[in-house]
mmCIF file of C-alpha atoms in Angstrom:
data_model
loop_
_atom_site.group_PDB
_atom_site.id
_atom_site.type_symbol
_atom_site.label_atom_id
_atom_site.label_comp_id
_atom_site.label_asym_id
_atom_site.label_seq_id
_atom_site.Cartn_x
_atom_site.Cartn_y
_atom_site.Cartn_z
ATOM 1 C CA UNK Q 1 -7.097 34.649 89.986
ATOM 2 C CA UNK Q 2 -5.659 36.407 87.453
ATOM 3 C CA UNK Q 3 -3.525 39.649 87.607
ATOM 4 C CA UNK Q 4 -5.630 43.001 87.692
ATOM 5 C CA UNK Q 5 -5.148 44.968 84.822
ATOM 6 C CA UNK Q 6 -3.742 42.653 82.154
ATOM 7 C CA UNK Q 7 -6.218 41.047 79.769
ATOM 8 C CA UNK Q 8 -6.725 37.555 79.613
ATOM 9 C CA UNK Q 9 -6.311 36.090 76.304
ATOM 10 C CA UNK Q 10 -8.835 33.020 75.679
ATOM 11 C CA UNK Q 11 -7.253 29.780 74.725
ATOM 12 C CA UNK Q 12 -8.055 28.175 71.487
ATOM 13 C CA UNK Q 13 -9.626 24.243 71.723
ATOM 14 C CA UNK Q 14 -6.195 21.902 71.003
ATOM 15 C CA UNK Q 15 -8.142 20.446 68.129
ATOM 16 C CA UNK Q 16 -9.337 23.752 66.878
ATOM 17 C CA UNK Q 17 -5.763 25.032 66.897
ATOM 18 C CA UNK Q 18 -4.685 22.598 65.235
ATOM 19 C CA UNK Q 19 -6.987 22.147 62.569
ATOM 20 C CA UNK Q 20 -7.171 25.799 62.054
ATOM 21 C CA UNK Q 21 -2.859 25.960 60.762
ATOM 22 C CA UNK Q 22 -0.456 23.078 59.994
ATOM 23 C CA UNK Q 23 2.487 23.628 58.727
ATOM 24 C CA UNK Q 24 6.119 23.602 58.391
ATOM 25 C CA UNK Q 25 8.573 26.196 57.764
ATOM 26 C CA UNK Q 26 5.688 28.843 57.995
ATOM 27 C CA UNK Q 27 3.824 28.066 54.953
ATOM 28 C CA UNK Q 28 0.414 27.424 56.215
ATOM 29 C CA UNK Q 29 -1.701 24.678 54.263
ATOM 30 C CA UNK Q 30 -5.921 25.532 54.682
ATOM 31 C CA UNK Q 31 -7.497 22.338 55.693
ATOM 32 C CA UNK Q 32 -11.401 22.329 55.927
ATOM 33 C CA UNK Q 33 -13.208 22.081 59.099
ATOM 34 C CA UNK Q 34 -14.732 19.056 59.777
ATOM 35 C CA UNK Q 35 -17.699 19.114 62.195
ATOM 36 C CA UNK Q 36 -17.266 16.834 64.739
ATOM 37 C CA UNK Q 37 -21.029 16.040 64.095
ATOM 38 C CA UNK Q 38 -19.989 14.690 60.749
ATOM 39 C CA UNK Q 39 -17.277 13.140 61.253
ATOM 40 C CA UNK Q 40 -18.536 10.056 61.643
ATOM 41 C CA UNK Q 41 -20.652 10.266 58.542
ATOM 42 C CA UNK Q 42 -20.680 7.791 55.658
ATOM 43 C CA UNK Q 43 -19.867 10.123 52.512
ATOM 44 C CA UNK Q 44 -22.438 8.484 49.744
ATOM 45 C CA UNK Q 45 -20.791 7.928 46.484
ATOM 46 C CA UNK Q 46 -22.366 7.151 43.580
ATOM 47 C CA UNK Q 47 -23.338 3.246 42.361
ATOM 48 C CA UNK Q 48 -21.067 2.569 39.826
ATOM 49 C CA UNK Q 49 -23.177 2.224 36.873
ATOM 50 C CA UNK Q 50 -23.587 -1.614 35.363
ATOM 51 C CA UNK Q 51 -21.267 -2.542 33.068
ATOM 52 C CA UNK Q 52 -23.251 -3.551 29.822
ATOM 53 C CA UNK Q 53 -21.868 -6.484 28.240
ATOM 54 C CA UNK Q 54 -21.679 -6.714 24.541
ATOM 55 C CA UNK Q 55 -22.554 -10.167 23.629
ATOM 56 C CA UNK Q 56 -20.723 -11.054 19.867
ATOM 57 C CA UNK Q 57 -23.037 -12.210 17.380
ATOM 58 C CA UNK Q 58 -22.005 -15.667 16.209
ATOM 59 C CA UNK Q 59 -21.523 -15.209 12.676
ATOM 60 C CA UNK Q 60 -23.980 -17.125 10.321
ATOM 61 C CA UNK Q 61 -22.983 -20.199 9.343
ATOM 62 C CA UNK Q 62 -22.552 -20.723 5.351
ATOM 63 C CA UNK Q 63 -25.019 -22.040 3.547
ATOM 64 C CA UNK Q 64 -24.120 -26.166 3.205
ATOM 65 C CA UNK Q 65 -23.349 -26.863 -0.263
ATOM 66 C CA UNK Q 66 -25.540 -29.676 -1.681
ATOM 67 C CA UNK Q 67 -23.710 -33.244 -1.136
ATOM 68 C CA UNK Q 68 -22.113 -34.027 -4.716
ATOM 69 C CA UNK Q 69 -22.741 -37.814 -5.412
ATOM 70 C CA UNK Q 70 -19.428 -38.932 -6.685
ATOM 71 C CA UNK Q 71 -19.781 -41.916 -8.879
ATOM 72 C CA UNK Q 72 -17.983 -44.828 -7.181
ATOM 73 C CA UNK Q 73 -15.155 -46.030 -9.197
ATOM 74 C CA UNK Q 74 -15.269 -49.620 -10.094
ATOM 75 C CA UNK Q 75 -13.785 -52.129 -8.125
ATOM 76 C CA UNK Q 76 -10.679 -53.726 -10.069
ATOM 77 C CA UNK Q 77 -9.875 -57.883 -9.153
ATOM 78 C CA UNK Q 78 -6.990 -59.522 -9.900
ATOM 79 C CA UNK Q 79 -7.234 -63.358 -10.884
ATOM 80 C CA UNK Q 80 -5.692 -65.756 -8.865
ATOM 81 C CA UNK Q 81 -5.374 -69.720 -9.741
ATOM 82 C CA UNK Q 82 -8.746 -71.627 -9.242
ATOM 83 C CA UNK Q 83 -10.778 -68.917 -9.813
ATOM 84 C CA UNK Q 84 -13.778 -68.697 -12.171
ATOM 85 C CA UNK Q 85 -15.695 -65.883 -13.637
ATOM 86 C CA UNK Q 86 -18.903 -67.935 -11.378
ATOM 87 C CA UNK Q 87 -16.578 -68.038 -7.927
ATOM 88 C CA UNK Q 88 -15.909 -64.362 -8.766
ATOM 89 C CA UNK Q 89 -19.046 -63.029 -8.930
ATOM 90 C CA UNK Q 90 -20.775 -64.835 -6.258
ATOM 91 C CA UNK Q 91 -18.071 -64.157 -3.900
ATOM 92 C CA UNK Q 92 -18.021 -60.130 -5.275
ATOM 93 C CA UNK Q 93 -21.727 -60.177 -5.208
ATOM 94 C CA UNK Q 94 -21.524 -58.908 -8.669
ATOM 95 C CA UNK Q 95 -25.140 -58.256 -10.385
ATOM 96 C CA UNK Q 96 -25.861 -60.104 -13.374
ATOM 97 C CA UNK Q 97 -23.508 -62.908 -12.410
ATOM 98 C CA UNK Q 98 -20.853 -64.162 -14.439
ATOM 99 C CA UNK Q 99 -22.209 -63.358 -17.744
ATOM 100 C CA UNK Q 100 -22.714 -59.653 -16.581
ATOM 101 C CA UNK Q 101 -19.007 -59.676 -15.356
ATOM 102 C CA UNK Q 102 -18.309 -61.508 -18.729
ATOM 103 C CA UNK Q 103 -19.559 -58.863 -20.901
ATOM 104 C CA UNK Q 104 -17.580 -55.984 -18.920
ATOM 105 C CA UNK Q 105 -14.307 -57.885 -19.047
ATOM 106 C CA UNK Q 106 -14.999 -59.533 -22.820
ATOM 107 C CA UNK Q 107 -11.690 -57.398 -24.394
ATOM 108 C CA UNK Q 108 -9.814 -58.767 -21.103
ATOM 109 C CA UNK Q 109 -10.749 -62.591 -21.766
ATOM 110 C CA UNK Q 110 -11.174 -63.250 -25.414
ATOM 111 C CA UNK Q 111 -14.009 -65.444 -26.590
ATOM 112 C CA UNK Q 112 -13.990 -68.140 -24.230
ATOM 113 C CA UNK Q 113 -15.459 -67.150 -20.549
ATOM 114 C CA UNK Q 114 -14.615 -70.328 -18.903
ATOM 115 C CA UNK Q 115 -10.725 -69.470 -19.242
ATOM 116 C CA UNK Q 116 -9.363 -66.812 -17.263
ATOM 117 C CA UNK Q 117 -5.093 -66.982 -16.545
ATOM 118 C CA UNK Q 118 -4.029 -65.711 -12.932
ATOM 119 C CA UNK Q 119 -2.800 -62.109 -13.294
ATOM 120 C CA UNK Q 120 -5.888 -60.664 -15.248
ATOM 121 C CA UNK Q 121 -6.915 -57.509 -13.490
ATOM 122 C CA UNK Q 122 -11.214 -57.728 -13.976
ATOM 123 C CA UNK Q 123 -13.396 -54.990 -13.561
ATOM 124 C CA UNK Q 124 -16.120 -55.408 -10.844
ATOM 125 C CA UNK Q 125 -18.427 -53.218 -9.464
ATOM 126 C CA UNK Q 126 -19.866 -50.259 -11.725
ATOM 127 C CA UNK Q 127 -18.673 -51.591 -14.849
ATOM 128 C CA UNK Q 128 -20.275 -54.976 -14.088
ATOM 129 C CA UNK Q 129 -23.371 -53.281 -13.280
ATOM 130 C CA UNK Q 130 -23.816 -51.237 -16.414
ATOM 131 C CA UNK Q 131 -23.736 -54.410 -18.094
ATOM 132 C CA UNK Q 132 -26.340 -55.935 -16.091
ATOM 133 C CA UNK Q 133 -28.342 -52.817 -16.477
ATOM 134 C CA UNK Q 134 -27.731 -53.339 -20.681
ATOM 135 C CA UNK Q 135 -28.621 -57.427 -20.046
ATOM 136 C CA UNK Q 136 -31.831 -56.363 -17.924
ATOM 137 C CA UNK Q 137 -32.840 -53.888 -20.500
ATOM 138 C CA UNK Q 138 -32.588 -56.548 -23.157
ATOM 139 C CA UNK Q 139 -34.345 -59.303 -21.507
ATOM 140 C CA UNK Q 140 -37.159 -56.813 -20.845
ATOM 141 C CA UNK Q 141 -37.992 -56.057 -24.595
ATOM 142 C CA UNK Q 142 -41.290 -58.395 -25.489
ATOM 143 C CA UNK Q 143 -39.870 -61.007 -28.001
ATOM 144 C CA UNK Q 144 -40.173 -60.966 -31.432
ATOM 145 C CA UNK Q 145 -43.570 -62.064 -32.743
ATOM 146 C CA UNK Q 146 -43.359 -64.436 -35.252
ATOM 147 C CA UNK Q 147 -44.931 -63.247 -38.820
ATOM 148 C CA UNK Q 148 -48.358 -64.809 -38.928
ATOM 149 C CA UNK Q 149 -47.898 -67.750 -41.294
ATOM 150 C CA UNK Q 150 -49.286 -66.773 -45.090
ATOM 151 C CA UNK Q 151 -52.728 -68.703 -45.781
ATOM 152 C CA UNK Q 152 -54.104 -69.113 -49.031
ATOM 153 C CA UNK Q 153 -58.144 -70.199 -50.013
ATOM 154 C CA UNK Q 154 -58.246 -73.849 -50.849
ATOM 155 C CA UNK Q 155 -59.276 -73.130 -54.446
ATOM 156 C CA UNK Q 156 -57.533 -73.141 -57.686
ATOM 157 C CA UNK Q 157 -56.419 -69.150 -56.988
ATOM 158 C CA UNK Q 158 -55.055 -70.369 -53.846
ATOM 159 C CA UNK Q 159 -53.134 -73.296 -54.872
ATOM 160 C CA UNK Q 160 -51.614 -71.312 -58.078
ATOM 161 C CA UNK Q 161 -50.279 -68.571 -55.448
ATOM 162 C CA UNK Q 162 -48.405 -70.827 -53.410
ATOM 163 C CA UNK Q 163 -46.914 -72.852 -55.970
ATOM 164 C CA UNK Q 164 -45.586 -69.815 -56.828
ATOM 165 C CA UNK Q 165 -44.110 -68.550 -53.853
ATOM 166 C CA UNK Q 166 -42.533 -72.196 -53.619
ATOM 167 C CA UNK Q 167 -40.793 -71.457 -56.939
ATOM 168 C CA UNK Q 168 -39.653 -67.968 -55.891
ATOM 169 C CA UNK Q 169 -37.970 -70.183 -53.065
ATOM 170 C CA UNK Q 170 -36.622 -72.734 -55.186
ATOM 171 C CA UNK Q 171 -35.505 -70.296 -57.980
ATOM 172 C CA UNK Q 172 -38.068 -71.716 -60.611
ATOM 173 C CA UNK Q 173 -39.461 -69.643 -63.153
ATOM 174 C CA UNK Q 174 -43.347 -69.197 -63.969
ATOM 175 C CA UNK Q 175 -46.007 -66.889 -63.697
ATOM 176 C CA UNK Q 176 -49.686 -66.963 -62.316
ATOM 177 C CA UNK Q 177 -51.121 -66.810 -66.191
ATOM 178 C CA UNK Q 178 -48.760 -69.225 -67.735
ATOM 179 C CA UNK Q 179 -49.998 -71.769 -65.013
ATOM 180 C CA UNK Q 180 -53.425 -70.938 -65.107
ATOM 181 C CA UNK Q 181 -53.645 -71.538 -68.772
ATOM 182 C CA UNK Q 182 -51.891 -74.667 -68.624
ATOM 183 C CA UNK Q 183 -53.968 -76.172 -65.792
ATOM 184 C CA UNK Q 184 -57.406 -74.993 -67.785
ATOM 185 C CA UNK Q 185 -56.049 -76.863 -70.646
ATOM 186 C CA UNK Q 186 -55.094 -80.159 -68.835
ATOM 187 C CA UNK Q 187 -57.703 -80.567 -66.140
ATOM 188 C CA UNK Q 188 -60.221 -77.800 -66.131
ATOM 189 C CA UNK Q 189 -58.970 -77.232 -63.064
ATOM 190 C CA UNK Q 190 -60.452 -80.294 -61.321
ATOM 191 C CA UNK Q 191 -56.854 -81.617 -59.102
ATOM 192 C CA UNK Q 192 -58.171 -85.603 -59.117
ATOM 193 C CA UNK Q 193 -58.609 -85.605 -62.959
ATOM 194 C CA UNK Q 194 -56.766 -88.439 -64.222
ATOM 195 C CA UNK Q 195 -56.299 -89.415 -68.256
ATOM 196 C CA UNK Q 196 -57.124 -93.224 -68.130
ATOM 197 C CA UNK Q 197 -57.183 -93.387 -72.635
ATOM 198 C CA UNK Q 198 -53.816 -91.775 -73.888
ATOM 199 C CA UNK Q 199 -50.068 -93.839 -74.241
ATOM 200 C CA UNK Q 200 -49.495 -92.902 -71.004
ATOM 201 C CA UNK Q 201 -52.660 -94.829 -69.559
ATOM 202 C CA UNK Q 202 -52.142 -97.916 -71.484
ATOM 203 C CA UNK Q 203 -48.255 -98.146 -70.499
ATOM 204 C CA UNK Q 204 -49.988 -98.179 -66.859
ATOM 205 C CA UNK Q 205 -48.612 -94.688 -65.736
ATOM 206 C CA UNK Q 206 -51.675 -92.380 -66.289
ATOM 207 C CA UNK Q 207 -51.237 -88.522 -66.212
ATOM 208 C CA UNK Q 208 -52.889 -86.887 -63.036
ATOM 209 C CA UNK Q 209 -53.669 -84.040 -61.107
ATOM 210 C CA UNK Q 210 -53.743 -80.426 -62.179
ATOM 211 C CA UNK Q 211 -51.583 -80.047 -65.064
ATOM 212 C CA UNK Q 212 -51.428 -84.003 -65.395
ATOM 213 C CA UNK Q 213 -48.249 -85.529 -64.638
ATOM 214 C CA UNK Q 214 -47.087 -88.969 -64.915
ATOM 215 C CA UNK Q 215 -45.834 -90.858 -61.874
ATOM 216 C CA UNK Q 216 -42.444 -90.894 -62.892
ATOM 217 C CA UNK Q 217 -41.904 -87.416 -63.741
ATOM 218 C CA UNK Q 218 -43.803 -86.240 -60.578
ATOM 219 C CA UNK Q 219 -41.039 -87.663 -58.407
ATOM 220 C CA UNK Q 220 -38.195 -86.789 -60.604
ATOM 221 C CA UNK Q 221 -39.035 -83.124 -60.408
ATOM 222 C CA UNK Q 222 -41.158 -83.260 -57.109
ATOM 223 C CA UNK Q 223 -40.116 -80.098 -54.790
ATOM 224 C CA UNK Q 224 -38.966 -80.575 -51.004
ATOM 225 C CA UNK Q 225 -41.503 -79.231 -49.022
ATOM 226 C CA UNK Q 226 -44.550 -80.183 -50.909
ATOM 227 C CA UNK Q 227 -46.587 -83.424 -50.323
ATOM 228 C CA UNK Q 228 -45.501 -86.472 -52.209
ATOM 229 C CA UNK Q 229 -48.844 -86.901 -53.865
ATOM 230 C CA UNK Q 230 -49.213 -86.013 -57.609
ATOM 231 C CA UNK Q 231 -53.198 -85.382 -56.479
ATOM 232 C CA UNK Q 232 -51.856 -82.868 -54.332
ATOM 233 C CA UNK Q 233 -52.852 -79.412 -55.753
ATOM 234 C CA UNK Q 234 -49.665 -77.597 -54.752
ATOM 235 C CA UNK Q 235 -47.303 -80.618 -55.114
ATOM 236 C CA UNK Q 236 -48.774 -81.169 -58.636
ATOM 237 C CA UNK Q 237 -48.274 -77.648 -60.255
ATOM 238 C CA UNK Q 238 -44.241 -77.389 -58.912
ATOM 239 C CA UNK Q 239 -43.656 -80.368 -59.984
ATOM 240 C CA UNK Q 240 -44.819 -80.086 -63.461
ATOM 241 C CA UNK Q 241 -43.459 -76.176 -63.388
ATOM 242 C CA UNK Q 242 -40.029 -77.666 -61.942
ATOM 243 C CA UNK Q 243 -40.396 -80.023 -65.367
ATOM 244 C CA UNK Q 244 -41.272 -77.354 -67.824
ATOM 245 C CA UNK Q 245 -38.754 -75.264 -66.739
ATOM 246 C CA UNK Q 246 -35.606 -77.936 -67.124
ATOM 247 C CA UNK Q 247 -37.205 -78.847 -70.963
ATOM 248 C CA UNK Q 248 -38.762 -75.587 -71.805
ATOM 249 C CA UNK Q 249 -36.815 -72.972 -69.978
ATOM 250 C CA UNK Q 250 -40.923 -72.082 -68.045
ATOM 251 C CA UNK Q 251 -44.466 -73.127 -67.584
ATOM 252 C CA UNK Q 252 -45.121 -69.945 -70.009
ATOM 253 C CA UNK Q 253 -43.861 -71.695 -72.813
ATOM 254 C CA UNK Q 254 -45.702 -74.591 -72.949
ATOM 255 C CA UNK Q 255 -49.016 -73.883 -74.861
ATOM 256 C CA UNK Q 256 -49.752 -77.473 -75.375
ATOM 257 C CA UNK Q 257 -48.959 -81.721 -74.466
ATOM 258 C CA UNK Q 258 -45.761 -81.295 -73.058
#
């Protein structure tokens, strides 16, 4: 029991007092209460916020630049003993064959294909293709047609034209009128006439034909390419014109028995 007359002085809680100061040196430091009810309690912080990723765009790719065909460079071969512009361009698979492998190495060879010395360096390949190409392009081109061989009518207009253009061949003078004339005069224009009452007849070598010519003189001056028959229309008038012109210089002179 305590002393009468002296107040008691209440004690402060050990954890109160010393929550309530702590210090050293007598500076006193303020620390806040905690409840002993909340002490235990879970302070809630905030969630951390998700990180946002920032994904890099891939940059574009360029553009591809269109593929550039380069033109392949021909293939160069060097000749070796045995070889042969065939062996070569079978074993090479060269189009055209030899004579397309000829033609691109032709400044390279000379004139004759079939002789090639070891050592010559021969283009293959794109060379000997462009002149396949040129030997294909050639070969395609429809041949030539012939000129339609020249007819003439079977008359006496016929037979005076082609003489003629037999001359012009054989360089012998004469014109269409000069013969014309001529033949009226001699045979009326009838080719078989033959003169069976002049010298001629009774010496046994009777002018014939067109412009009635003796045996003898019709092969003497007959032209090459003309029938051997003095009856012949065609053969008939060279002949004689072939004759006129070695004594009379043409058929055009001759107005009369020649």
């Amino acid at each position: 029991m305590p002393a009468s007359g002296k107040h008691r002085r209440p004690k402060q809680h050990r954890i109160a007092r010393r929550l309530a100061f702590a210090g050293t040196g007598g500076a006193a430091l303020a620390l806040p209460l905690i409840s002993v009810t909340t002490a235990g309690a879970a302070v809630a912080q905030p969630a951390a916020a998700p990180a946002v990723s920032t994904l890099a765009r891939p940059a574009a790719a360029p553009a591809a630049e269109p593929a550039v065909e380069k033109a392949a460079a021909p293939l160069v071969y060097s000749v070796v003993g045995g070889d042969t512009l065939t062996k070569i361009a079978t074993e090479h698979s060269v189009d055209g064959g030899w004579q397309a492998l000829y033609d691109a190495n032709r400044g390279v060879i000379g004139k004759d294909p079939s002789v090639i010395r070891p050592g010559l360096k021969l283009t293959l390949g794109g060379a000997a293709k462009a002149a396949a190409t040129r030997a294909t392009a050639l070969a395609a081109k429809p041949a030539a047609v012939p000129a339609a061989a020249k007819t003439y009518a079977n008359n006496l207009d016929g037979w005076i034209r082609q003489s003629l253009d037999i001359m012009a061949e054989h360089g012998i003078p004469g014109t269409y009128n000069g013969i014309h004339r001529n033949v009226m005069r001699e045979s009326s224009g009838n080719p078989l006439a033959i003169n069976n009452w002049d010298s001629n007849a009774a010496a046994g070598i009777p002018s014939k034909g067109l412009l009635q010519v003796i045996d003898p003189t019709f092969r003497a001056y007959h032209v090459p390419g003309t029938a051997m028959d003095s009856y012949d229309p065609v053969a008939n008038i060279t002949a004689a014109c072939n004759y006129a012109a070695a004594r009379y210089g043409s058929i055009d002179n001759v107005n009369g028995a020649y």
